[in-house]
Short mmCIF file of C-alpha atoms and ligand atoms in Angstrom, two decimals:
data_model
loop_
_atom_site.label_atom_id
_atom_site.label_comp_id
_atom_site.label_asym_id
_atom_site.label_seq_id
_atom_site.Cartn_x
_atom_site.Cartn_y
_atom_site.Cartn_z
CA MET A 1 16.32 1.74 -7.90
CA ASN A 2 14.05 3.86 -5.31
CA LYS A 3 15.34 4.22 -1.65
CA VAL A 4 12.02 3.27 -0.41
CA ILE A 5 11.92 0.11 -2.13
CA LYS A 6 15.19 -1.10 -1.39
CA LYS A 7 14.42 -0.74 2.35
CA LEU A 8 11.27 -2.66 1.49
CA LYS A 9 13.00 -5.60 -0.26
CA LYS A 10 15.01 -6.10 3.15
CA ILE A 11 12.38 -5.94 5.52
CA MET A 12 10.74 -8.31 3.20
CA ILE A 13 13.46 -10.57 3.02
CA ASN A 14 14.80 -10.83 6.58
CA LYS A 15 10.70 -11.55 7.65
CA GLN A 16 9.75 -13.64 4.74
CA THR A 17 6.73 -11.49 3.45
CA ASN A 18 5.21 -9.79 1.12
CA LEU A 19 1.89 -9.03 2.92
CA SER A 20 0.85 -5.44 4.07
CA ILE A 21 -2.05 -5.15 6.40
CA SER A 22 -4.37 -2.19 5.99
CA VAL A 23 -5.64 -1.55 9.58
CA ASP A 24 -9.25 0.65 8.96
CA PHE A 25 -10.07 1.07 12.48
CA THR A 26 -11.50 4.25 13.56
CA LYS A 27 -9.97 4.06 17.22
CA THR A 28 -6.30 4.76 17.52
CA ARG A 29 -6.10 1.83 20.52
CA ASP A 30 -7.58 -0.76 18.24
CA ILE A 31 -4.84 -0.04 15.60
CA LEU A 32 -2.38 -0.31 18.05
CA ASP A 33 -3.81 -3.73 19.40
CA LEU A 34 -4.15 -4.61 15.92
CA VAL A 35 -0.15 -3.82 15.17
CA ASP A 36 0.78 -5.65 18.41
CA LYS A 37 -0.65 -9.08 16.87
CA VAL A 38 0.16 -8.96 13.17
CA GLY A 39 3.24 -6.78 13.32
CA ASP A 40 5.51 -10.16 12.98
CA SER A 41 3.83 -11.21 9.62
CA ILE A 42 3.88 -7.77 7.64
CA CYS A 43 6.39 -5.97 5.69
CA MET A 44 3.92 -2.32 5.40
CA LEU A 45 1.03 -1.33 7.66
CA LYS A 46 -1.72 0.54 5.44
CA THR A 47 -3.24 3.42 6.98
CA HIS A 48 -6.58 6.10 6.44
CA VAL A 49 -5.49 8.64 8.78
CA ASP A 50 -8.63 10.42 7.98
CA ILE A 51 -11.14 7.74 9.52
CA ILE A 52 -9.22 8.04 12.91
CA GLU A 53 -11.68 9.65 15.41
CA ASP A 54 -9.12 10.10 18.28
CA PHE A 55 -6.04 11.41 16.19
CA SER A 56 -2.78 12.66 18.10
CA ASP A 57 0.36 13.25 17.69
CA ASP A 58 1.05 10.87 20.35
CA PHE A 59 -0.91 8.15 18.46
CA ILE A 60 1.91 8.97 15.12
CA LYS A 61 4.53 8.36 18.04
CA LYS A 62 3.49 4.78 19.24
CA LEU A 63 2.85 3.82 15.59
CA LYS A 64 6.46 4.95 14.58
CA GLU A 65 7.84 3.00 17.69
CA LYS A 66 6.08 0.14 16.82
CA SER A 67 7.07 0.33 13.21
CA TYR A 68 10.61 0.57 14.19
CA GLU A 69 10.50 -1.92 16.55
CA LYS A 70 8.43 -4.71 14.45
CA LYS A 71 10.14 -3.45 11.09
CA PHE A 72 7.52 -2.24 8.97
CA LEU A 73 6.97 0.81 6.33
CA ILE A 74 3.78 2.93 7.01
CA PHE A 75 1.47 3.43 4.20
CA GLU A 76 -1.12 6.53 4.12
CA ASP A 77 -3.57 5.53 1.79
CA ARG A 78 -4.36 9.32 0.98
CA LYS A 79 -4.99 8.83 -2.33
CA PHE A 80 -4.08 12.71 -3.53
CA ALA A 81 -5.73 13.96 -6.44
CA ASP A 82 -5.52 18.15 -6.66
CA ILE A 83 -3.12 20.66 -8.13
CA GLY A 84 0.40 20.46 -7.29
CA ASN A 85 0.08 23.53 -5.02
CA THR A 86 -2.80 22.05 -3.11
CA VAL A 87 -1.49 18.55 -2.38
CA SER A 88 1.92 19.69 -1.29
CA LEU A 89 -0.39 21.32 1.55
CA GLN A 90 -2.48 18.64 1.97
CA PHE A 91 0.77 16.28 1.96
CA SER A 92 2.48 18.45 4.45
CA LYS A 93 0.00 20.75 6.85
CA GLY A 94 -3.35 20.00 8.27
CA ILE A 95 -4.13 18.32 11.45
CA TYR A 96 -1.81 14.75 10.05
CA LYS A 97 1.42 16.37 8.69
CA ILE A 98 1.40 12.99 6.88
CA SER A 99 4.66 14.52 5.55
CA ASN A 100 6.60 14.16 8.59
CA TRP A 101 5.85 10.15 9.29
CA ALA A 102 4.36 8.35 6.14
CA ASP A 103 7.12 6.07 4.31
CA ILE A 104 4.69 5.75 1.49
CA ILE A 105 1.73 7.95 -0.17
CA ASN A 106 -0.30 7.35 -3.22
CA ALA A 107 -1.85 9.73 -5.98
CA HIS A 108 -3.72 9.83 -8.59
CA SER A 109 -1.87 10.44 -12.26
CA ILE A 110 -4.74 11.65 -14.11
CA ILE A 111 -4.01 15.07 -12.59
CA GLY A 112 -0.29 15.07 -14.40
CA GLU A 113 2.94 15.69 -13.44
CA GLY A 114 1.80 18.64 -11.43
CA ILE A 115 0.33 16.38 -8.88
CA ILE A 116 4.07 14.37 -8.18
CA ASP A 117 6.02 17.68 -8.53
CA GLY A 118 3.76 19.31 -5.82
CA LEU A 119 4.34 16.13 -3.76
CA LYS A 120 7.79 15.37 -4.07
CA LYS A 121 8.91 19.05 -3.07
CA VAL A 122 7.62 18.11 0.37
CA ASN A 123 9.77 15.27 1.26
CA LYS A 124 12.34 13.47 -0.26
CA ASN A 125 12.29 11.04 2.03
CA SER A 126 8.66 9.71 1.35
CA ALA A 127 7.86 7.02 -1.46
CA LEU A 128 5.12 7.46 -3.86
CA ILE A 129 2.33 4.98 -5.07
CA LEU A 130 0.73 5.86 -8.49
CA LEU A 131 -3.13 4.52 -8.85
CA ALA A 132 -2.63 2.63 -12.28
CA GLN A 133 -5.76 0.15 -11.45
CA MET A 134 -8.46 0.28 -8.75
CA THR A 135 -10.44 -2.76 -7.40
CA PRO A 136 -14.23 -1.61 -7.45
CA GLU A 137 -16.22 -2.90 -9.93
CA GLY A 138 -17.06 -0.63 -12.57
CA ASN A 139 -13.78 1.42 -12.33
CA LEU A 140 -13.22 4.02 -14.71
CA PHE A 141 -8.98 2.69 -15.41
CA THR A 142 -7.87 1.25 -18.91
CA LYS A 143 -5.07 -0.56 -20.38
CA ASP A 144 -4.30 3.08 -21.80
CA TYR A 145 -4.20 4.66 -18.64
CA MET A 146 -2.32 2.12 -16.85
CA LYS A 147 0.05 2.87 -19.41
CA LYS A 148 0.43 6.16 -19.37
CA THR A 149 0.91 6.10 -15.55
CA ILE A 150 3.80 4.15 -16.28
CA GLU A 151 5.61 6.73 -18.64
CA MET A 152 4.73 9.65 -16.05
CA ALA A 153 6.38 7.33 -13.18
CA LYS A 154 9.32 6.39 -15.18
CA LYS A 155 10.35 10.07 -15.00
CA TYR A 156 10.47 9.97 -11.39
CA PRO A 157 12.66 7.01 -10.52
CA ASP A 158 13.63 8.32 -7.50
CA PHE A 159 10.30 9.51 -6.01
CA VAL A 160 7.92 6.65 -7.73
CA CYS A 161 8.24 3.29 -6.05
CA GLY A 162 5.52 1.45 -7.87
CA PHE A 163 1.49 1.14 -8.70
CA ILE A 164 -1.80 0.26 -7.50
CA GLY A 165 -2.43 -2.80 -8.92
CA SER A 166 -5.76 -4.75 -9.24
CA SER A 167 -6.15 -8.61 -10.07
CA ASP A 168 -9.66 -8.20 -10.40
CA LYS A 169 -8.35 -7.37 -14.43
CA PRO A 170 -5.50 -9.42 -14.62
CA ASP A 171 -4.90 -9.08 -18.09
CA ILE A 172 -4.02 -5.47 -17.34
CA GLN A 173 -2.03 -6.13 -14.15
CA LYS A 174 0.37 -8.76 -16.14
CA GLU A 175 1.00 -6.14 -18.84
CA MET A 176 1.66 -3.93 -16.35
CA LYS A 177 4.34 -6.16 -14.47
CA SER A 178 5.81 -7.02 -18.03
CA LEU A 179 6.28 -3.36 -18.79
CA ILE A 180 7.85 -2.24 -15.54
CA LYS A 181 9.59 -5.56 -14.61
CA ASP A 182 11.50 -4.90 -11.15
CA LYS A 183 12.22 -1.42 -11.73
CA PHE A 184 8.67 -0.72 -9.67
CA PHE A 185 6.42 -2.79 -7.41
CA ILE A 186 2.78 -3.73 -7.79
CA PHE A 187 0.93 -3.03 -4.67
CA THR A 188 -2.13 -4.65 -4.90
CA PRO A 189 -5.49 -4.31 -2.48
CA GLY A 190 -8.49 -6.71 -2.93
CA ILE A 191 -7.32 -9.27 -1.54
CA SER A 192 -9.16 -12.43 0.30
CA LEU A 193 -9.16 -15.90 1.11
CA GLU A 194 -12.86 -16.19 1.68
CA SER A 195 -14.92 -13.44 0.55
CA LYS A 196 -15.72 -12.55 -3.33
CA GLY A 197 -17.27 -9.02 -2.67
CA ASP A 198 -18.58 -6.85 -0.06
CA HIS A 199 -21.79 -5.33 -1.93
CA LEU A 200 -20.49 -1.67 -1.86
CA GLY A 201 -18.41 -2.56 -5.39
CA GLN A 202 -14.74 -4.13 -4.00
CA THR A 203 -13.62 -7.35 -5.45
CA TYR A 204 -11.16 -9.61 -4.40
CA ASN A 205 -8.64 -12.29 -6.05
CA THR A 206 -6.55 -14.61 -3.45
CA PRO A 207 -3.04 -13.81 -2.48
CA LYS A 208 -2.31 -16.57 -4.75
CA LYS A 209 -3.83 -15.58 -8.06
CA ALA A 210 -2.57 -11.56 -7.18
CA VAL A 211 1.15 -12.60 -7.02
CA GLU A 212 0.34 -14.93 -10.33
CA ASN A 213 -0.98 -12.23 -11.99
CA GLY A 214 2.32 -9.65 -11.08
CA SER A 215 1.98 -8.40 -7.62
CA ASP A 216 4.69 -7.74 -5.20
CA ILE A 217 2.67 -7.00 -2.34
CA ILE A 218 -0.84 -7.87 -0.98
CA ILE A 219 -2.56 -5.63 0.88
CA VAL A 220 -5.04 -7.31 3.12
CA GLY A 221 -7.83 -5.36 5.09
CA ARG A 222 -11.08 -7.09 6.68
CA GLY A 223 -9.86 -10.28 6.05
CA ILE A 224 -7.48 -10.31 8.59
CA TYR A 225 -8.70 -7.37 11.09
CA ASN A 226 -12.35 -8.96 11.17
CA SER A 227 -11.24 -12.43 11.73
CA LYS A 228 -11.73 -13.99 15.15
CA ASP A 229 -7.60 -14.82 15.05
CA PRO A 230 -5.77 -11.85 12.89
CA ARG A 231 -2.55 -12.88 14.18
CA LYS A 232 -3.45 -16.67 12.77
CA GLU A 233 -5.30 -15.34 9.76
CA ALA A 234 -2.34 -12.77 9.09
CA GLU A 235 0.05 -15.75 8.80
CA LYS A 236 -2.10 -17.35 6.93
CA TYR A 237 -1.90 -14.85 4.45
CA ARG A 238 1.84 -14.01 4.85
CA LEU A 239 2.65 -17.96 4.14
CA GLU A 240 0.43 -17.88 0.69
CA ALA A 241 1.71 -14.87 -0.67
CA TRP A 242 5.30 -15.57 0.12
CA ASN A 243 5.39 -18.92 -1.10
CA SER A 244 4.08 -17.85 -4.35
CA TYR A 245 6.50 -14.89 -4.45
CA LYS A 246 9.90 -15.87 -2.85
CA ASN A 247 11.01 -17.38 -6.36
CA LYS A 248 10.50 -13.80 -7.97
CA LEU A 249 11.98 -11.65 -5.52
CA ILE A 250 15.57 -10.95 -7.36
P1 LIG B 301 -10.16 -4.60 2.35
O1 LIG B 301 -11.00 -5.03 3.61
O2 LIG B 301 -9.65 -5.76 2.09
O3 LIG B 301 -11.37 -4.49 1.36
O4 LIG B 301 -9.53 -3.24 2.31
C1 LIG B 301 -8.83 -2.58 1.16
C2 LIG B 301 -8.30 -1.86 1.50
O5 LIG B 301 -7.82 -1.54 0.43
C3 LIG B 301 -9.33 -0.41 1.64
O6 LIG B 301 -8.21 0.09 2.21
C4 LIG B 301 -8.95 0.32 0.55
O7 LIG B 301 -9.21 1.65 0.68
C5 LIG B 301 -7.94 0.21 0.19
N1 LIG B 301 -8.22 0.12 -1.56
C6 LIG B 301 -8.90 -0.68 -2.19
O8 LIG B 301 -9.31 -1.53 -1.77
N2 LIG B 301 -9.10 -0.65 -3.33
C7 LIG B 301 -8.37 0.18 -4.00
O9 LIG B 301 -8.00 0.10 -5.78
C8 LIG B 301 -7.10 1.06 -3.46
C9 LIG B 301 -7.46 1.08 -2.29
BR1 LIG B 301 -6.64 2.39 -4.17
#
């Protein structure tokens, strides 16, 4: 089993959570404040580092410290999509130097195996999620694409830890789960207890539905960080997701 998944499983069991927050704030202070509120409820924190307006190495240092203290992994949702050589530079260089701090990253499989080789070459400590599905309405992902993505991942079991799933197309995500069993994790965004969409194509399912459709980790953004009391809301999501999931974790 992939070593990052092993680490994640340990955290999930100890903290009784399969919840990941997606913290899409543009100011580092807001991100760190949210982590203080929801850190105990999550196993993973998803970032979009390129939307941050006051990014600094000091911010990463603080975020990493919090991740050790509160025990969660960091997933940079960079969605790499270029030739191997370019992604290896995007992963390790530039302002963000993602390979120095991200436990998990993701990439599009449409590029072929070169993208995996390019990322793997940089850093053997991180793990990679491949996009087998996405959540927006009208996306071009198909069942066949999902299957080919899994075939590709199977050649890199030490590096690829799982797939992005979408319970927007539940049959595809269910089939994905039956193909990967417990060898890989399915990470599912597009989760909300209340909203059905955001008028920009996003689709949502509840934590319970997502887990029933095969999700291992649910990823929640606005449903938590835009709520009046993110700490309380995160606990609500954690409980629903964990109660649906706990008996499935082997
Ligand atoms: P939301 O606020 O819960 O809708 O945020 C969802 C987050 O997950 C956001 O950061 C997206 O970029 C991310 N996401 C997604 O929504 N759908 C996908 O298929 C993938 C990522 Br991959």
